CSV table of N, CA and C in Angstrom, one decimal:
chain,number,residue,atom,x,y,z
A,340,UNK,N,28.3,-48.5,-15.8
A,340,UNK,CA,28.7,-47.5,-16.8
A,340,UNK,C,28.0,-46.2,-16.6
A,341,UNK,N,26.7,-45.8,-16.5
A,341,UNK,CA,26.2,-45.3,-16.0
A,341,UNK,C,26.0,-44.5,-14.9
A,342,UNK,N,26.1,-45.1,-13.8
A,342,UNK,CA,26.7,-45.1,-12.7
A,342,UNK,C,27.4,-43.5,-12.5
A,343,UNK,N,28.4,-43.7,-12.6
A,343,UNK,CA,29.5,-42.6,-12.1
A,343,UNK,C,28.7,-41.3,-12.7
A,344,UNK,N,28.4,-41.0,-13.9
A,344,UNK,CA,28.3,-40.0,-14.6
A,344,UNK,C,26.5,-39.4,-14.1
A,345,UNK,N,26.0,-41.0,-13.4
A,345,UNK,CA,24.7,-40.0,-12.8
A,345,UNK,C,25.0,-39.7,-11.6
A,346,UNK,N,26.2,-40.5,-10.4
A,346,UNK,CA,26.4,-39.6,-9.2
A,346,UNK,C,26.9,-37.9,-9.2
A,347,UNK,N,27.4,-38.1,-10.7
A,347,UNK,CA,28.2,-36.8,-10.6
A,347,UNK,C,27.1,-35.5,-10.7
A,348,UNK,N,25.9,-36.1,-11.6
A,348,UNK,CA,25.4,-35.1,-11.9
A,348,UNK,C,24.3,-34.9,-10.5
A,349,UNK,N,24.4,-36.0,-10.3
A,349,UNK,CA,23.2,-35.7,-8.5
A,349,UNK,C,23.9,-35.1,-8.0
A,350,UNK,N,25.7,-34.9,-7.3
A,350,UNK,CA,26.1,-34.4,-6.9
A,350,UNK,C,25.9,-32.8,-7.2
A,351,UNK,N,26.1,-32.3,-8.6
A,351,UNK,CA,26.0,-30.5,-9.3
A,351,UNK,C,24.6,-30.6,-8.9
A,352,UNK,N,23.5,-31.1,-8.9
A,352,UNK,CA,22.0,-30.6,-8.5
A,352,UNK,C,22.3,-30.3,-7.1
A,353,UNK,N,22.2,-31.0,-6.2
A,353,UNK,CA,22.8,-30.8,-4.8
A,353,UNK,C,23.1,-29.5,-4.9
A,354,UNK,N,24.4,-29.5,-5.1
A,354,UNK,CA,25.5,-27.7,-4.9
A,354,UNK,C,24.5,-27.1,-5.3
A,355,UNK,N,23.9,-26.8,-6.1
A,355,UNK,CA,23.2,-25.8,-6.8
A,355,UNK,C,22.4,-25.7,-6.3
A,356,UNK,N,21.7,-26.7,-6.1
A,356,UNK,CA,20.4,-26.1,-4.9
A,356,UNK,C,20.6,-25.7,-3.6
A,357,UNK,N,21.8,-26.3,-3.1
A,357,UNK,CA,21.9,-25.3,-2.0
A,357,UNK,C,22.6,-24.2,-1.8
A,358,UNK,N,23.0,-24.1,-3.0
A,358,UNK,CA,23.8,-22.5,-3.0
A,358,UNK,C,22.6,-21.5,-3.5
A,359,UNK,N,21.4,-22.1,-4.0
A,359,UNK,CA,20.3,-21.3,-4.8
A,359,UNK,C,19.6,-21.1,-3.1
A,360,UNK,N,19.2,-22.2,-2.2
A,360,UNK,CA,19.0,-21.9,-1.0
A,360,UNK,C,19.6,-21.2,-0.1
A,361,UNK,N,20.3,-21.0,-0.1
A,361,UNK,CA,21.3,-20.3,0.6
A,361,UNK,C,21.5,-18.6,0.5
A,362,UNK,N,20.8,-18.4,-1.3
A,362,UNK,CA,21.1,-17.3,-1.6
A,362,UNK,C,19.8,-16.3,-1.3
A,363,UNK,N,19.0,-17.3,-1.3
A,363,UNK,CA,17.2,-16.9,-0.8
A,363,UNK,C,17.1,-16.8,0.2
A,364,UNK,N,17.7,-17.3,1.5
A,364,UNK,CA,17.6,-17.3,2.7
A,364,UNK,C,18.5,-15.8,3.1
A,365,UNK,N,19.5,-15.4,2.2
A,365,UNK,CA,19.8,-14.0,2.4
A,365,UNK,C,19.1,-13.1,2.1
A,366,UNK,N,18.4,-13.4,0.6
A,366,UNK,CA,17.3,-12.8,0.0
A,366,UNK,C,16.3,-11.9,1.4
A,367,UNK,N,15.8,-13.2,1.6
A,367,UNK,CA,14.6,-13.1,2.5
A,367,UNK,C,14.7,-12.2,4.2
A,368,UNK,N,15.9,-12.6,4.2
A,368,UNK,CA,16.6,-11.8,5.7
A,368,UNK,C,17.0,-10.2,5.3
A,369,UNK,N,17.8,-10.0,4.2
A,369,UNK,CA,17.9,-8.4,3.8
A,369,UNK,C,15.9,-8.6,3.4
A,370,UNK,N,15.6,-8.5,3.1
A,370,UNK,CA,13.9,-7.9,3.1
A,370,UNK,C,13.5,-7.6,4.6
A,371,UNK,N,13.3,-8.9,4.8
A,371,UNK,CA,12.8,-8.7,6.4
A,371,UNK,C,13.3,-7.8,7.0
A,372,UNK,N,14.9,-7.2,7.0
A,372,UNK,CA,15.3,-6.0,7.6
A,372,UNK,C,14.5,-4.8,6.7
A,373,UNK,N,14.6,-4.7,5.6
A,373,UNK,CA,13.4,-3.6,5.1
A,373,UNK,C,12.6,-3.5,5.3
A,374,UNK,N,11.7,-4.8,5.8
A,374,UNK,CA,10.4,-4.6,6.2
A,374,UNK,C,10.2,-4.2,7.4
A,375,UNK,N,11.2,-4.8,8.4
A,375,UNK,CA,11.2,-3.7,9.7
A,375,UNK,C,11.3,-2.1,10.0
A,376,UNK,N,11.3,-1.5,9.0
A,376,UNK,CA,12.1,-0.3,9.1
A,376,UNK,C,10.9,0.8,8.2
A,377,UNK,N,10.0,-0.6,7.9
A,377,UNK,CA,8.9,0.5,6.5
A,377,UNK,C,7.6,0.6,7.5
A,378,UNK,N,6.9,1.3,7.9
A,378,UNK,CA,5.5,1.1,8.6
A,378,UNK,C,4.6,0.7,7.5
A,379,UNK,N,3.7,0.2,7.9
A,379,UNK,CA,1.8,-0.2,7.8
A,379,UNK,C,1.4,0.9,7.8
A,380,UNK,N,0.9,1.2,6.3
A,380,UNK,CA,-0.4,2.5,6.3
A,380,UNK,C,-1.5,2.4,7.1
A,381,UNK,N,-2.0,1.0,7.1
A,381,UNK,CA,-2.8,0.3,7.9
A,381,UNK,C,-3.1,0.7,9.1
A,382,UNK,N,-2.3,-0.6,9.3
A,382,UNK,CA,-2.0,-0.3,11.0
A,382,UNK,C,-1.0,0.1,11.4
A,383,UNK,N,-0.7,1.8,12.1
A,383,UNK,CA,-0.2,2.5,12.3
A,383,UNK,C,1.5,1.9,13.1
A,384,UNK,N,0.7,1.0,14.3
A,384,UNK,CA,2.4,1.2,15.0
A,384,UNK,C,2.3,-0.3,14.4
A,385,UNK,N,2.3,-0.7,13.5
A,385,UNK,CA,2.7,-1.9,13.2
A,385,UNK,C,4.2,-1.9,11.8
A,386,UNK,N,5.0,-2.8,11.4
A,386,UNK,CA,5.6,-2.6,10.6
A,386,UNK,C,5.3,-3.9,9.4
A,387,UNK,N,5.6,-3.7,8.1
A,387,UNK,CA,5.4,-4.2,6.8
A,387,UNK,C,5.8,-5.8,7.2
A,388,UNK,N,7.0,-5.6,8.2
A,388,UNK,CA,7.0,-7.1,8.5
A,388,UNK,C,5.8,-7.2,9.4
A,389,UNK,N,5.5,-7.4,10.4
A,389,UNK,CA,4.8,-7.8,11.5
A,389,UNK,C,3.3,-8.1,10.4
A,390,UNK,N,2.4,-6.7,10.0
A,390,UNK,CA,1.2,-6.7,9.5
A,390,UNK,C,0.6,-7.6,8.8
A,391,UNK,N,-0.6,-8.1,8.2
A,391,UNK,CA,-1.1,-9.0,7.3
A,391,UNK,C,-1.9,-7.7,6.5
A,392,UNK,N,-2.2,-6.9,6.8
A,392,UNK,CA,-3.4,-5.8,6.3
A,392,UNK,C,-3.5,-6.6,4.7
A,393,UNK,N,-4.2,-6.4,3.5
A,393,UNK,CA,-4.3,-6.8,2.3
A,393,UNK,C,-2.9,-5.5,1.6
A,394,UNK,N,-2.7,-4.0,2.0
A,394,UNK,CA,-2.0,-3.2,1.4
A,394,UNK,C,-0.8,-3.5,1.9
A,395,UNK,N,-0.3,-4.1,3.2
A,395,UNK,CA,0.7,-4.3,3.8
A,395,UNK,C,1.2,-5.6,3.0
A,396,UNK,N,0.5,-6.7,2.5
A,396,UNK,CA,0.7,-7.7,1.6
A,396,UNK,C,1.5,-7.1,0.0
A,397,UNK,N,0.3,-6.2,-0.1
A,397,UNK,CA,1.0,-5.4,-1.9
A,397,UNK,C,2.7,-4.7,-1.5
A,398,UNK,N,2.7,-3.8,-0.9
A,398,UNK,CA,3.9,-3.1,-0.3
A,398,UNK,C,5.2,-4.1,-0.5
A,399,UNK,N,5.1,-5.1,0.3
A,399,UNK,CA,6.1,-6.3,0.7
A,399,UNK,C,6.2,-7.0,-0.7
A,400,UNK,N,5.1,-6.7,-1.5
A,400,UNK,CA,5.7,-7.3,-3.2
A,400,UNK,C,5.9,-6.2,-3.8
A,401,UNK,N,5.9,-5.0,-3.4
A,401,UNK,CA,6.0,-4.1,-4.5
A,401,UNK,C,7.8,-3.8,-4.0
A,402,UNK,N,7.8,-3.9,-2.8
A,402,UNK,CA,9.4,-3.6,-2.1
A,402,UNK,C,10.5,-5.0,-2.9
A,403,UNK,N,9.9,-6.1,-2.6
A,403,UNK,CA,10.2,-7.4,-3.2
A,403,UNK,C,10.9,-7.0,-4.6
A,404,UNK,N,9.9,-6.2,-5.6
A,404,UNK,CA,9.7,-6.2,-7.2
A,404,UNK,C,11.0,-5.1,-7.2
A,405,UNK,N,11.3,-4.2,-6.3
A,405,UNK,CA,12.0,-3.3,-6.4
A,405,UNK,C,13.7,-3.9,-6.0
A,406,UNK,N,13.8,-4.6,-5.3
A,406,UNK,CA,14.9,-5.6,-4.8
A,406,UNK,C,15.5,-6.3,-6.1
A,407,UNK,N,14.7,-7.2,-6.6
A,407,UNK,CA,14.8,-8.1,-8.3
A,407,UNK,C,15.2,-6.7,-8.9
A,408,UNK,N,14.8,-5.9,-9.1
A,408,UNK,CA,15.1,-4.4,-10.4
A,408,UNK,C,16.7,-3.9,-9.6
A,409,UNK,N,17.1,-4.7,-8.5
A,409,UNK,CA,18.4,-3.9,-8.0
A,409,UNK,C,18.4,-2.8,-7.4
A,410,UNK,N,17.3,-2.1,-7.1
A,410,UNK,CA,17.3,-1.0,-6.2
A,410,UNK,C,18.1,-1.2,-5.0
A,411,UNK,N,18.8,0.1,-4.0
A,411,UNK,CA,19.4,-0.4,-3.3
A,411,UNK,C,18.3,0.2,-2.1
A,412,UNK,N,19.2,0.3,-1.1
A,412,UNK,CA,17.8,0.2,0.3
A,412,UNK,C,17.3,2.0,0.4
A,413,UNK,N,18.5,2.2,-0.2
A,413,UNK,CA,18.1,3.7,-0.2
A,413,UNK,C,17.1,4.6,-0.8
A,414,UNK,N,17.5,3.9,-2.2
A,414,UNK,CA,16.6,4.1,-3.6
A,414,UNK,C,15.2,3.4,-3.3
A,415,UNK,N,15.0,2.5,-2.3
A,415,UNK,CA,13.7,2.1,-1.9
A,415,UNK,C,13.2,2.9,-0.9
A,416,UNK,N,13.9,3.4,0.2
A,416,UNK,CA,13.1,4.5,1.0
A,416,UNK,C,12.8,5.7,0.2
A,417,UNK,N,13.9,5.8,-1.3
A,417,UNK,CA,12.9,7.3,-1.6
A,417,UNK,C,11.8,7.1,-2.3
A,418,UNK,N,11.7,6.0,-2.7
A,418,UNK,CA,10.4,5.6,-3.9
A,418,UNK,C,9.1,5.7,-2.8
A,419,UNK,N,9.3,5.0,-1.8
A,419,UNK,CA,8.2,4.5,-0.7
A,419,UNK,C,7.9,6.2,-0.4
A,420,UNK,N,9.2,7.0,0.1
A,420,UNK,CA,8.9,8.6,0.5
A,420,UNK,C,8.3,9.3,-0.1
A,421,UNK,N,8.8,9.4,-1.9
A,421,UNK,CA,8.3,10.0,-2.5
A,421,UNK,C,6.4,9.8,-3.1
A,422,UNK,N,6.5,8.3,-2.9
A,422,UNK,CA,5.0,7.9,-2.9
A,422,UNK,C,4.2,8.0,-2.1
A,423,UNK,N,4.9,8.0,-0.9
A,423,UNK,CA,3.3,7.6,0.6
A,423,UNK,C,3.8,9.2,1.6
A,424,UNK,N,5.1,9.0,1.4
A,424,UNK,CA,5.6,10.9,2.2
A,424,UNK,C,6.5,10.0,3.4
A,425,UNK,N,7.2,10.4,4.8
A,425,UNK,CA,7.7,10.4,5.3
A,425,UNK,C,7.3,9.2,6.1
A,426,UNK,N,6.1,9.5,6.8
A,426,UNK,CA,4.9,8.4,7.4
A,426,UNK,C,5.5,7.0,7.1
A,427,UNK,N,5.6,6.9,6.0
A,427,UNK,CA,6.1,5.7,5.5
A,427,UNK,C,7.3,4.8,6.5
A,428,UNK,N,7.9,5.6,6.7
A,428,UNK,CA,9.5,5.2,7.0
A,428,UNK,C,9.5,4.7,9.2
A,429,UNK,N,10.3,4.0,9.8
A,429,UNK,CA,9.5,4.1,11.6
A,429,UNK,C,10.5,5.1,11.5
A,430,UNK,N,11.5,5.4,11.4
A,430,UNK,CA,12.4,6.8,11.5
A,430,UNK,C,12.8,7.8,10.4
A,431,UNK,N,11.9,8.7,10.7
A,431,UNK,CA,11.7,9.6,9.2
A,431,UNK,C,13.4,10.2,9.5
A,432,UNK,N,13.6,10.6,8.1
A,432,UNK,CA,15.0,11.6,8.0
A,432,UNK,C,14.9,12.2,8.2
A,433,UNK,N,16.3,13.5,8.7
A,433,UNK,CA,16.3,14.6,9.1
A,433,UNK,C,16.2,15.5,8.2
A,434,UNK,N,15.1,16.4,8.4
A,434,UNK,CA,15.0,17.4,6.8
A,434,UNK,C,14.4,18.8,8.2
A,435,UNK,N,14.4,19.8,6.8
A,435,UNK,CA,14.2,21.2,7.4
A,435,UNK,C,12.6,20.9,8.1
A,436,UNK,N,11.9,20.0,7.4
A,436,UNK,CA,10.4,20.0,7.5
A,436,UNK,C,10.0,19.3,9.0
A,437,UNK,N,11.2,18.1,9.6
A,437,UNK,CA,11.0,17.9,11.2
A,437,UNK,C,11.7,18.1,12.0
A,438,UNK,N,12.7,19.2,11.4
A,438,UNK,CA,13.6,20.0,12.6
A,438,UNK,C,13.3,20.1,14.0
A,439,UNK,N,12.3,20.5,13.9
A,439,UNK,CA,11.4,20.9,15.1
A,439,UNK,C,11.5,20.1,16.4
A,440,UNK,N,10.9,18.5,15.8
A,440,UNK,CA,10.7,17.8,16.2
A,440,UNK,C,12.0,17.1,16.4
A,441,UNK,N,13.0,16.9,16.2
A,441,UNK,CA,14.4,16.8,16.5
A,441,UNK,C,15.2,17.4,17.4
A,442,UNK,N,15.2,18.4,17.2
A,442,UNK,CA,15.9,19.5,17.7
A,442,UNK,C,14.6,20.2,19.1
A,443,UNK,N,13.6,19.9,19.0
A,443,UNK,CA,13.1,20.5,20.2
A,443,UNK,C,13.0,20.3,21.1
A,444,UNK,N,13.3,18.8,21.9
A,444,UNK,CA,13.4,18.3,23.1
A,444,UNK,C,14.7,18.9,24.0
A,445,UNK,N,15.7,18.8,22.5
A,445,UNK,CA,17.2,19.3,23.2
A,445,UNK,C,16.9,20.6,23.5
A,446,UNK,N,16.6,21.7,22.5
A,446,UNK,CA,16.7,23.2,23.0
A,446,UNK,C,15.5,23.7,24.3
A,447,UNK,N,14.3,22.7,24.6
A,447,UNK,CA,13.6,22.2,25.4
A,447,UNK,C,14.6,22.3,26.8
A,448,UNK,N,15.4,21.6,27.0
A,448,UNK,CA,15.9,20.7,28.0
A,448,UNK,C,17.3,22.0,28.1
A,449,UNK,N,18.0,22.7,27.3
A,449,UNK,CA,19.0,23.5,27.3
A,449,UNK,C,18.5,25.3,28.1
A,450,UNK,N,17.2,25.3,27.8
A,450,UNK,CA,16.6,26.6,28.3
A,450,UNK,C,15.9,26.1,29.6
A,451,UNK,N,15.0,24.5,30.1
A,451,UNK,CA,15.1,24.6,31.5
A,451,UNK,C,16.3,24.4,32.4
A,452,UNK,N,17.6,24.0,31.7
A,452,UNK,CA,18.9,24.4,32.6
A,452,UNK,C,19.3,25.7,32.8
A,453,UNK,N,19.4,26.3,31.5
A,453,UNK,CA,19.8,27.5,31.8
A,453,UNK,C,18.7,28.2,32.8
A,454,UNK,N,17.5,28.7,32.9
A,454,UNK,CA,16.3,29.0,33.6
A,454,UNK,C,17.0,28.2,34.9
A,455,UNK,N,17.2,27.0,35.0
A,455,UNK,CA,17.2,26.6,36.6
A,455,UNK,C,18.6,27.5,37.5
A,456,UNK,N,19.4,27.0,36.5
A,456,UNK,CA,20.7,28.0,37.1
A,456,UNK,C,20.6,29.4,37.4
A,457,UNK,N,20.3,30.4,36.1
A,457,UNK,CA,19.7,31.7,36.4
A,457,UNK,C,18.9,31.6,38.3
A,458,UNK,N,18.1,30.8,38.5
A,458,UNK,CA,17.0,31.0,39.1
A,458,UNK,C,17.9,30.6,40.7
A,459,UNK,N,18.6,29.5,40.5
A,459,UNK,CA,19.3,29.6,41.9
A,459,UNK,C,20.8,30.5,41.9
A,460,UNK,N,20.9,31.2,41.4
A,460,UNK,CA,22.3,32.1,41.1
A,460,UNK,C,21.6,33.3,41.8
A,461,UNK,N,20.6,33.8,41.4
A,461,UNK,CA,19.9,35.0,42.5
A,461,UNK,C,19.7,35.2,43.3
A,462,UNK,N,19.4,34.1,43.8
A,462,UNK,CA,19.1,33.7,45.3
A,462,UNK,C,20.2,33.3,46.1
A,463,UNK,N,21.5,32.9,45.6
A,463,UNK,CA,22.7,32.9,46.6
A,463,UNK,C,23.1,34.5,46.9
């Protein structure tokens, strides 16, 4: 008598737990991609995933605590930006402040073409 009504319910524990595991194991994979993407104040060329530092530990729960509140991945690079500054991020965004640094390999590389051409155009 008993019987049927407790397979059923071992069955709904089952589903549920592995749909509860299943949803953590997404959980845990979208983080891990955040965590690749945020640097170690620490240790410089290291990232939040890779590091153990003790602040590299806090970070990964404070990113964690921000995920639970629904932030989206965006709203978590500006919190981290607005708090630690750009450093924070392995590929800072394009702003007026690293123009420079973006744009100056190419205008770099555009003036020794131009310069090389000028230079054998003369001389034919």
């Amino acid at each position: 008598m008993w019987e049927l009504p407790l397979r059923f319910s071992l069955i709904l524990v089952l589903i549920y737990s592995v749909n509860l595991w299943s949803q953590d194991l997404i959980q845990t994979e979208y983080e891990r991609q955040l965590f690749e993407q945020i640097r170690c104040l620490v240790c410089q060329n290291q990232s939040l995933a890779d590091s153990q530092a003790p602040l590299a530990i806090d970070l990964r729960r404070e990113v964690r605590e921000l995920i639970e509140l629904g932030y989206s991945e965006e709203q978590i690079f500006d919190y981290l930006t607005q708090r630690y500054g750009d450093f924070v991020l392995y590929r800072p965004r394009f702003n007026a402040a690293n123009a420079i640094l973006w744009l100056g390999p190419a205008c770099m590389l555009f003036i020794a073409i131009f310069g090389f051409i000028r230079v054998t155009r003369t001389k034919i």
